[in-house]
């Protein structure tokens, strides 16, 4: 595998901290959520970073390469367009599924794939499709999970190793996710690091979280804890990572705290803490090929047969339906953990919709009434087409029921909905008919 270009120390770029990011000392690169930028209308702050030579990597969250369906060509094209517009050296995504098509359901979150032969065959074919469509190399991230799949056939290390061997894809190792999975799934991070091909490492994510009632929540809204820095040191003892990035998505601290966290990360990965020459990854690289796959392989992943895709689709549909549509939890899953995940997905939906449509909490009388109304809506209406559509569906859900109760608030909500949907609000008779037939349920 060809050596990965150096990235250095970076931070996840977010609009809320754009000014602070520009002033951070010694910043080498940034990562931006691909779906949050438009190639033709890049934020001025990102343009200034690009002009001064700061590398920018688009990080996708919606491809769902671990899903049963083949990747959406339009989503692949959009990710590629962002890579070109940003002059990116690579793009990254996740080993996860995010939706099902039968039934049509959106998780709005990254969910783990089962570590089975069927799921690996599907994932490898999907990765190959993505690699062929993208203009730059692809790296995939291990995700954090609240639960495990029953009947898994491989460990995380075996799954990731075979993925790399069959596709030549790079790995984005998130050490915070390794810690999450240690708490939530009982997995040994050191065993994962020992097993995976670190010569395929593209870069590393570092982030904070919090533990509640024995569950670790990967919030990206808390300081990086010492236990995650310890895992970064574990990784550094095995390989010199080409890049390390601090992720922060919410509850942003003051600029000095961001700089301090970056300094702590740099201190862990400073050369001298370990050397490439004596690392396990360097030893494996001596037998690795230079054209995308390890020596002794053709680099081609066999296509997943229709039976494998069908079996993966059925399992993912049953799980996602239980998480977002209230159907029974499939046999073998930890029901308590599935309930925790279901609540987390609904809460995330409410938070993201409020961020995309900040007028809604205001119209509904504040965060508390908004959240109560949204969670009631979410119980009966799984998301099927993304968060922006979800905001409009929530508003229509309220209007169909002649909510909110206050006439002035209902008029404001009607106006908000009309401006964004391009349609007339439902006539009272239509509302009554929809309620009667259950369409608005």
PDB file of C-alpha atoms in Angstrom, residues 43-282:
ATOM      1  CA  UNK A  43     -18.071  29.489   3.407  1.00  0.00           C
ATOM      2  CA  UNK A  44     -15.630  32.372   3.262  1.00  0.00           C
ATOM      3  CA  UNK A  45     -13.774  31.013   6.278  1.00  0.00           C
ATOM      4  CA  UNK A  46     -13.138  27.708   4.494  1.00  0.00           C
ATOM      5  CA  UNK A  47     -11.995  29.544   1.367  1.00  0.00           C
ATOM      6  CA  UNK A  48      -9.487  31.529   3.419  1.00  0.00           C
ATOM      7  CA  UNK A  49      -8.128  28.322   4.959  1.00  0.00           C
ATOM      8  CA  UNK A  50      -7.778  26.738   1.537  1.00  0.00           C
ATOM      9  CA  UNK A  51      -6.034  29.829   0.136  1.00  0.00           C
ATOM     10  CA  UNK A  52      -3.423  29.792   2.882  1.00  0.00           C
ATOM     11  CA  UNK A  53      -2.628  26.144   2.179  1.00  0.00           C
ATOM     12  CA  UNK A  54      -4.551  24.401   4.931  1.00  0.00           C
ATOM     13  CA  UNK A  55      -5.644  20.961   3.740  1.00  0.00           C
ATOM     14  CA  UNK A  56      -9.402  20.292   3.884  1.00  0.00           C
ATOM     15  CA  UNK A  57     -10.889  16.785   3.983  1.00  0.00           C
ATOM     16  CA  UNK A  58     -14.637  16.187   3.389  1.00  0.00           C
ATOM     17  CA  UNK A  59     -16.094  13.677   5.849  1.00  0.00           C
ATOM     18  CA  UNK A  60     -19.337  12.075   4.666  1.00  0.00           C
ATOM     19  CA  UNK A  61     -22.077  10.834   6.980  1.00  0.00           C
ATOM     20  CA  UNK A  62     -24.900   9.762   4.663  1.00  0.00           C
ATOM     21  CA  UNK A  63     -23.591   7.208   2.134  1.00  0.00           C
ATOM     22  CA  UNK A  64     -24.419   4.204   4.301  1.00  0.00           C
ATOM     23  CA  UNK A  65     -21.825   1.949   2.672  1.00  0.00           C
ATOM     24  CA  UNK A  66     -22.669  -0.803   5.148  1.00  0.00           C
ATOM     25  CA  UNK A  67     -26.299  -0.809   4.035  1.00  0.00           C
ATOM     26  CA  UNK A  68     -27.881  -3.562   1.981  1.00  0.00           C
ATOM     27  CA  UNK A  69     -28.351  -1.357  -1.091  1.00  0.00           C
ATOM     28  CA  UNK A  70     -25.630  -0.323  -3.497  1.00  0.00           C
ATOM     29  CA  UNK A  71     -24.414   3.267  -3.005  1.00  0.00           C
ATOM     30  CA  UNK A  72     -26.578   6.042  -4.416  1.00  0.00           C
ATOM     31  CA  UNK A  73     -24.772   7.430  -7.518  1.00  0.00           C
ATOM     32  CA  UNK A  74     -26.051  10.946  -6.749  1.00  0.00           C
ATOM     33  CA  UNK A  75     -24.596  10.849  -3.222  1.00  0.00           C
ATOM     34  CA  UNK A  76     -21.287   9.565  -4.558  1.00  0.00           C
ATOM     35  CA  UNK A  77     -21.209  12.318  -7.175  1.00  0.00           C
ATOM     36  CA  UNK A  78     -21.971  14.941  -4.526  1.00  0.00           C
ATOM     37  CA  UNK A  79     -19.139  13.688  -2.297  1.00  0.00           C
ATOM     38  CA  UNK A  80     -16.759  13.731  -5.248  1.00  0.00           C
ATOM     39  CA  UNK A  81     -17.767  17.287  -6.150  1.00  0.00           C
ATOM     40  CA  UNK A  82     -16.925  18.431  -2.651  1.00  0.00           C
ATOM     41  CA  UNK A  83     -13.535  16.737  -2.793  1.00  0.00           C
ATOM     42  CA  UNK A  84     -12.719  18.576  -6.021  1.00  0.00           C
ATOM     43  CA  UNK A  85     -14.027  21.935  -4.779  1.00  0.00           C
ATOM     44  CA  UNK A  86     -11.974  21.676  -1.584  1.00  0.00           C
ATOM     45  CA  UNK A  87      -8.833  20.335  -3.254  1.00  0.00           C
ATOM     46  CA  UNK A  88      -9.008  17.390  -0.857  1.00  0.00           C
ATOM     47  CA  UNK A  89      -6.300  14.695  -0.779  1.00  0.00           C
ATOM     48  CA  UNK A  90      -8.913  12.089   0.199  1.00  0.00           C
ATOM     49  CA  UNK A  91     -12.508  11.684   1.391  1.00  0.00           C
ATOM     50  CA  UNK A  92     -13.772   9.725   4.367  1.00  0.00           C
ATOM     51  CA  UNK A  93     -16.958   7.918   5.349  1.00  0.00           C
ATOM     52  CA  UNK A  94     -18.122   5.321   7.885  1.00  0.00           C
ATOM     53  CA  UNK A  95     -18.535   1.580   8.210  1.00  0.00           C
ATOM     54  CA  UNK A  96     -22.214   1.871   9.005  1.00  0.00           C
ATOM     55  CA  UNK A  97     -25.734   1.711   7.673  1.00  0.00           C
ATOM     56  CA  UNK A  98     -28.080   4.681   7.924  1.00  0.00           C
ATOM     57  CA  UNK A  99     -31.278   3.688   6.087  1.00  0.00           C
ATOM     58  CA  UNK A 100     -33.391   0.903   4.651  1.00  0.00           C
ATOM     59  CA  UNK A 101     -35.475   0.946   1.482  1.00  0.00           C
ATOM     60  CA  UNK A 102     -38.019  -1.759   2.336  1.00  0.00           C
ATOM     61  CA  UNK A 103     -39.517  -0.230   4.380  1.00  0.00           C
ATOM     62  CA  UNK A 104     -38.235   3.277   3.614  1.00  0.00           C
ATOM     63  CA  UNK A 105     -36.685   4.429   6.896  1.00  0.00           C
ATOM     64  CA  UNK A 106     -33.886   6.846   7.799  1.00  0.00           C
ATOM     65  CA  UNK A 107     -31.957   6.405  11.031  1.00  0.00           C
ATOM     66  CA  UNK A 108     -30.485   9.905  11.005  1.00  0.00           C
ATOM     67  CA  UNK A 109     -27.482   8.278  12.687  1.00  0.00           C
ATOM     68  CA  UNK A 110     -24.656   5.834  12.038  1.00  0.00           C
ATOM     69  CA  UNK A 111     -25.636   2.294  13.005  1.00  0.00           C
ATOM     70  CA  UNK A 112     -23.299  -0.727  13.245  1.00  0.00           C
ATOM     71  CA  UNK A 113     -23.260  -3.452  10.624  1.00  0.00           C
ATOM     72  CA  UNK A 114     -23.206  -7.096  11.725  1.00  0.00           C
ATOM     73  CA  UNK A 115     -19.734  -8.615  11.537  1.00  0.00           C
ATOM     74  CA  UNK A 116     -20.824 -11.499   9.340  1.00  0.00           C
ATOM     75  CA  UNK A 117     -19.680 -12.860   5.986  1.00  0.00           C
ATOM     76  CA  UNK A 118     -22.833 -11.602   4.284  1.00  0.00           C
ATOM     77  CA  UNK A 119     -22.392  -8.083   5.652  1.00  0.00           C
ATOM     78  CA  UNK A 120     -18.696  -8.056   4.731  1.00  0.00           C
ATOM     79  CA  UNK A 121     -19.426  -9.164   1.156  1.00  0.00           C
ATOM     80  CA  UNK A 122     -22.003  -6.390   0.795  1.00  0.00           C
ATOM     81  CA  UNK A 123     -19.715  -3.790   2.345  1.00  0.00           C
ATOM     82  CA  UNK A 124     -16.746  -4.739   0.145  1.00  0.00           C
ATOM     83  CA  UNK A 125     -18.779  -4.474  -3.050  1.00  0.00           C
ATOM     84  CA  UNK A 126     -20.216  -1.129  -1.947  1.00  0.00           C
ATOM     85  CA  UNK A 127     -16.741   0.174  -1.137  1.00  0.00           C
ATOM     86  CA  UNK A 128     -15.464  -0.856  -4.569  1.00  0.00           C
ATOM     87  CA  UNK A 129     -18.358   0.976  -6.223  1.00  0.00           C
ATOM     88  CA  UNK A 130     -17.549   4.075  -4.195  1.00  0.00           C
ATOM     89  CA  UNK A 131     -13.829   3.886  -4.947  1.00  0.00           C
ATOM     90  CA  UNK A 132     -14.522   3.668  -8.677  1.00  0.00           C
ATOM     91  CA  UNK A 133     -16.800   6.714  -8.539  1.00  0.00           C
ATOM     92  CA  UNK A 134     -14.693   9.019  -6.352  1.00  0.00           C
ATOM     93  CA  UNK A 135     -11.887  11.228  -7.733  1.00  0.00           C
ATOM     94  CA  UNK A 136      -9.643  10.767  -4.665  1.00  0.00           C
ATOM     95  CA  UNK A 137      -8.846   7.884  -2.275  1.00  0.00           C
ATOM     96  CA  UNK A 138     -11.424   6.774   0.287  1.00  0.00           C
ATOM     97  CA  UNK A 139     -10.902   6.020   3.987  1.00  0.00           C
ATOM     98  CA  UNK A 140     -13.502   4.456   6.269  1.00  0.00           C
ATOM     99  CA  UNK A 141     -14.076   5.051   9.987  1.00  0.00           C
ATOM    100  CA  UNK A 142     -14.900   2.534  12.697  1.00  0.00           C
ATOM    101  CA  UNK A 143     -18.037   3.755  14.457  1.00  0.00           C
ATOM    102  CA  UNK A 144     -19.202   3.941  18.075  1.00  0.00           C
ATOM    103  CA  UNK A 145     -22.101   1.655  18.978  1.00  0.00           C
ATOM    104  CA  UNK A 146     -24.521   1.169  21.849  1.00  0.00           C
ATOM    105  CA  UNK A 147     -25.289  -2.468  21.071  1.00  0.00           C
ATOM    106  CA  UNK A 148     -23.973  -5.598  19.376  1.00  0.00           C
ATOM    107  CA  UNK A 149     -25.579  -7.787  16.711  1.00  0.00           C
ATOM    108  CA  UNK A 150     -26.362 -11.393  17.658  1.00  0.00           C
ATOM    109  CA  UNK A 151     -24.650 -14.168  15.731  1.00  0.00           C
ATOM    110  CA  UNK A 152     -21.536 -12.264  14.666  1.00  0.00           C
ATOM    111  CA  UNK A 153     -18.883 -14.373  12.937  1.00  0.00           C
ATOM    112  CA  UNK A 154     -15.804 -12.132  13.206  1.00  0.00           C
ATOM    113  CA  UNK A 155     -14.111  -9.812  15.631  1.00  0.00           C
ATOM    114  CA  UNK A 156     -13.764  -6.108  14.820  1.00  0.00           C
ATOM    115  CA  UNK A 157     -10.100  -6.665  13.999  1.00  0.00           C
ATOM    116  CA  UNK A 158     -10.823  -9.550  11.628  1.00  0.00           C
ATOM    117  CA  UNK A 159     -13.636  -7.643   9.934  1.00  0.00           C
ATOM    118  CA  UNK A 160     -11.546  -4.520   9.322  1.00  0.00           C
ATOM    119  CA  UNK A 161      -8.497  -6.493   8.217  1.00  0.00           C
ATOM    120  CA  UNK A 162     -10.396  -8.452   5.592  1.00  0.00           C
ATOM    121  CA  UNK A 163     -12.118  -5.270   4.413  1.00  0.00           C
ATOM    122  CA  UNK A 164      -8.716  -3.672   3.756  1.00  0.00           C
ATOM    123  CA  UNK A 165      -7.292  -6.813   2.160  1.00  0.00           C
ATOM    124  CA  UNK A 166     -10.210  -7.152  -0.253  1.00  0.00           C
ATOM    125  CA  UNK A 167     -10.619  -3.501  -1.239  1.00  0.00           C
ATOM    126  CA  UNK A 168      -7.383  -1.649  -0.458  1.00  0.00           C
ATOM    127  CA  UNK A 169      -9.445   1.002   1.362  1.00  0.00           C
ATOM    128  CA  UNK A 170      -7.731   3.172   3.974  1.00  0.00           C
ATOM    129  CA  UNK A 171      -8.807   3.250   7.617  1.00  0.00           C
ATOM    130  CA  UNK A 172      -9.797   6.238   9.710  1.00  0.00           C
ATOM    131  CA  UNK A 173      -9.333   4.985  13.274  1.00  0.00           C
ATOM    132  CA  UNK A 174     -11.412   6.806  15.878  1.00  0.00           C
ATOM    133  CA  UNK A 175      -9.849   6.065  19.268  1.00  0.00           C
ATOM    134  CA  UNK A 176     -12.837   7.609  21.065  1.00  0.00           C
ATOM    135  CA  UNK A 177     -15.041   5.066  19.287  1.00  0.00           C
ATOM    136  CA  UNK A 178     -12.715   2.276  20.429  1.00  0.00           C
ATOM    137  CA  UNK A 179     -13.282   3.426  24.004  1.00  0.00           C
ATOM    138  CA  UNK A 180     -17.047   3.667  23.429  1.00  0.00           C
ATOM    139  CA  UNK A 181     -17.135   0.089  22.208  1.00  0.00           C
ATOM    140  CA  UNK A 182     -15.040  -1.045  25.158  1.00  0.00           C
ATOM    141  CA  UNK A 183     -17.661   0.311  27.567  1.00  0.00           C
ATOM    142  CA  UNK A 184     -20.761  -0.557  25.570  1.00  0.00           C
ATOM    143  CA  UNK A 185     -19.792  -3.827  23.888  1.00  0.00           C
ATOM    144  CA  UNK A 186     -16.946  -5.155  26.026  1.00  0.00           C
ATOM    145  CA  UNK A 187     -14.395  -4.975  23.196  1.00  0.00           C
ATOM    146  CA  UNK A 188     -10.663  -4.655  23.910  1.00  0.00           C
ATOM    147  CA  UNK A 189      -9.221  -1.614  22.060  1.00  0.00           C
ATOM    148  CA  UNK A 190      -5.671  -2.971  22.269  1.00  0.00           C
ATOM    149  CA  UNK A 191      -6.776  -6.208  20.600  1.00  0.00           C
ATOM    150  CA  UNK A 192      -8.365  -4.214  17.770  1.00  0.00           C
ATOM    151  CA  UNK A 193      -5.206  -2.127  17.303  1.00  0.00           C
ATOM    152  CA  UNK A 194      -3.054  -5.269  17.335  1.00  0.00           C
ATOM    153  CA  UNK A 195      -5.220  -6.952  14.703  1.00  0.00           C
ATOM    154  CA  UNK A 196      -5.884  -4.258  12.103  1.00  0.00           C
ATOM    155  CA  UNK A 197      -3.449  -3.316   9.296  1.00  0.00           C
ATOM    156  CA  UNK A 198      -2.159   0.023  10.578  1.00  0.00           C
ATOM    157  CA  UNK A 199      -0.176   0.512   7.363  1.00  0.00           C
ATOM    158  CA  UNK A 200      -3.600   1.361   5.918  1.00  0.00           C
ATOM    159  CA  UNK A 201      -4.115   4.178   8.446  1.00  0.00           C
ATOM    160  CA  UNK A 202      -5.209   7.459   6.856  1.00  0.00           C
ATOM    161  CA  UNK A 203      -5.631   9.442  10.078  1.00  0.00           C
ATOM    162  CA  UNK A 204      -7.066   9.344  13.588  1.00  0.00           C
ATOM    163  CA  UNK A 205     -10.108  10.905  15.267  1.00  0.00           C
ATOM    164  CA  UNK A 206     -10.051  12.005  18.898  1.00  0.00           C
ATOM    165  CA  UNK A 207     -13.218  13.176  20.686  1.00  0.00           C
ATOM    166  CA  UNK A 208     -14.960  13.452  24.031  1.00  0.00           C
ATOM    167  CA  UNK A 209     -18.026  11.804  25.496  1.00  0.00           C
ATOM    168  CA  UNK A 210     -19.701  10.958  28.766  1.00  0.00           C
ATOM    169  CA  UNK A 211     -20.815   7.838  30.642  1.00  0.00           C
ATOM    170  CA  UNK A 212     -24.356   7.582  32.005  1.00  0.00           C
ATOM    171  CA  UNK A 213     -25.743   4.482  33.723  1.00  0.00           C
ATOM    172  CA  UNK A 214     -23.029   2.247  32.334  1.00  0.00           C
ATOM    173  CA  UNK A 215     -23.439   3.485  28.743  1.00  0.00           C
ATOM    174  CA  UNK A 216     -20.796   5.614  27.055  1.00  0.00           C
ATOM    175  CA  UNK A 217     -22.288   8.329  24.844  1.00  0.00           C
ATOM    176  CA  UNK A 218     -19.976   9.541  22.094  1.00  0.00           C
ATOM    177  CA  UNK A 219     -21.231  13.116  22.297  1.00  0.00           C
ATOM    178  CA  UNK A 220     -18.444  15.135  20.668  1.00  0.00           C
ATOM    179  CA  UNK A 221     -19.644  17.791  23.130  1.00  0.00           C
ATOM    180  CA  UNK A 222     -17.326  17.123  26.071  1.00  0.00           C
ATOM    181  CA  UNK A 223     -13.582  17.496  26.613  1.00  0.00           C
ATOM    182  CA  UNK A 224     -11.362  14.632  25.489  1.00  0.00           C
ATOM    183  CA  UNK A 225     -10.954  12.422  28.577  1.00  0.00           C
ATOM    184  CA  UNK A 226      -7.592  10.981  29.666  1.00  0.00           C
ATOM    185  CA  UNK A 227      -8.760   7.456  28.822  1.00  0.00           C
ATOM    186  CA  UNK A 228      -9.121   8.437  25.147  1.00  0.00           C
ATOM    187  CA  UNK A 229      -5.692  10.107  25.127  1.00  0.00           C
ATOM    188  CA  UNK A 230      -4.330   6.881  26.591  1.00  0.00           C
ATOM    189  CA  UNK A 231      -5.753   4.985  23.610  1.00  0.00           C
ATOM    190  CA  UNK A 232      -4.164   7.516  21.270  1.00  0.00           C
ATOM    191  CA  UNK A 233      -0.848   6.753  22.983  1.00  0.00           C
ATOM    192  CA  UNK A 234      -1.531   3.014  22.499  1.00  0.00           C
ATOM    193  CA  UNK A 235      -1.987   3.611  18.785  1.00  0.00           C
ATOM    194  CA  UNK A 236       1.092   5.860  18.637  1.00  0.00           C
ATOM    195  CA  UNK A 237       3.197   3.109  20.207  1.00  0.00           C
ATOM    196  CA  UNK A 238       2.364   0.960  17.177  1.00  0.00           C
ATOM    197  CA  UNK A 239       2.498   3.481  14.337  1.00  0.00           C
ATOM    198  CA  UNK A 240       3.223   7.144  13.605  1.00  0.00           C
ATOM    199  CA  UNK A 241      -0.219   8.334  12.410  1.00  0.00           C
ATOM    200  CA  UNK A 242      -0.196  10.502   9.262  1.00  0.00           C
ATOM    201  CA  UNK A 243      -2.771  12.794  10.855  1.00  0.00           C
ATOM    202  CA  UNK A 244      -4.732  13.307  14.062  1.00  0.00           C
ATOM    203  CA  UNK A 245      -7.930  15.336  14.299  1.00  0.00           C
ATOM    204  CA  UNK A 246      -9.937  16.744  17.214  1.00  0.00           C
ATOM    205  CA  UNK A 247     -13.720  16.450  16.755  1.00  0.00           C
ATOM    206  CA  UNK A 248     -16.154  18.799  18.489  1.00  0.00           C
ATOM    207  CA  UNK A 249     -19.759  19.104  17.317  1.00  0.00           C
ATOM    208  CA  UNK A 250     -21.640  20.832  20.125  1.00  0.00           C
ATOM    209  CA  UNK A 251     -21.301  22.813  23.360  1.00  0.00           C
ATOM    210  CA  UNK A 252     -18.200  24.456  21.930  1.00  0.00           C
ATOM    211  CA  UNK A 253     -15.626  25.651  24.483  1.00  0.00           C
ATOM    212  CA  UNK A 254     -13.719  28.908  24.378  1.00  0.00           C
ATOM    213  CA  UNK A 255     -10.862  29.176  21.920  1.00  0.00           C
ATOM    214  CA  UNK A 256      -8.196  28.635  24.582  1.00  0.00           C
ATOM    215  CA  UNK A 257      -9.707  25.289  25.535  1.00  0.00           C
ATOM    216  CA  UNK A 258      -9.718  24.120  21.927  1.00  0.00           C
ATOM    217  CA  UNK A 259      -6.067  25.119  21.626  1.00  0.00           C
ATOM    218  CA  UNK A 260      -5.265  23.297  24.863  1.00  0.00           C
ATOM    219  CA  UNK A 261      -6.936  20.091  23.681  1.00  0.00           C
ATOM    220  CA  UNK A 262      -5.023  20.241  20.398  1.00  0.00           C
ATOM    221  CA  UNK A 263      -1.781  20.759  22.324  1.00  0.00           C
ATOM    222  CA  UNK A 264      -2.512  17.696  24.474  1.00  0.00           C
ATOM    223  CA  UNK A 265      -3.126  15.615  21.333  1.00  0.00           C
ATOM    224  CA  UNK A 266       0.116  16.861  19.746  1.00  0.00           C
ATOM    225  CA  UNK A 267       2.032  15.948  22.890  1.00  0.00           C
ATOM    226  CA  UNK A 268       0.862  12.346  22.592  1.00  0.00           C
ATOM    227  CA  UNK A 269       1.773  11.927  18.914  1.00  0.00           C
ATOM    228  CA  UNK A 270       5.038  13.914  18.897  1.00  0.00           C
ATOM    229  CA  UNK A 271       7.753  11.836  17.195  1.00  0.00           C
ATOM    230  CA  UNK A 272       9.860  10.041  19.769  1.00  0.00           C
ATOM    231  CA  UNK A 273       6.937   8.374  21.531  1.00  0.00           C
ATOM    232  CA  UNK A 274       7.418   5.500  19.105  1.00  0.00           C
ATOM    233  CA  UNK A 275       9.020   4.844  15.712  1.00  0.00           C
ATOM    234  CA  UNK A 276       7.659   3.570  12.456  1.00  0.00           C
ATOM    235  CA  UNK A 277      10.606   1.277  11.907  1.00  0.00           C
ATOM    236  CA  UNK A 278       9.896  -0.980  14.883  1.00  0.00           C
ATOM    237  CA  UNK A 279       6.093  -0.883  14.720  1.00  0.00           C
ATOM    238  CA  UNK A 280       3.954  -3.938  13.849  1.00  0.00           C
ATOM    239  CA  UNK A 281       2.470  -1.930  10.994  1.00  0.00           C
ATOM    240  CA  UNK A 282       5.912  -1.343   9.451  1.00  0.00           C
TER     241      UNK A 282
END
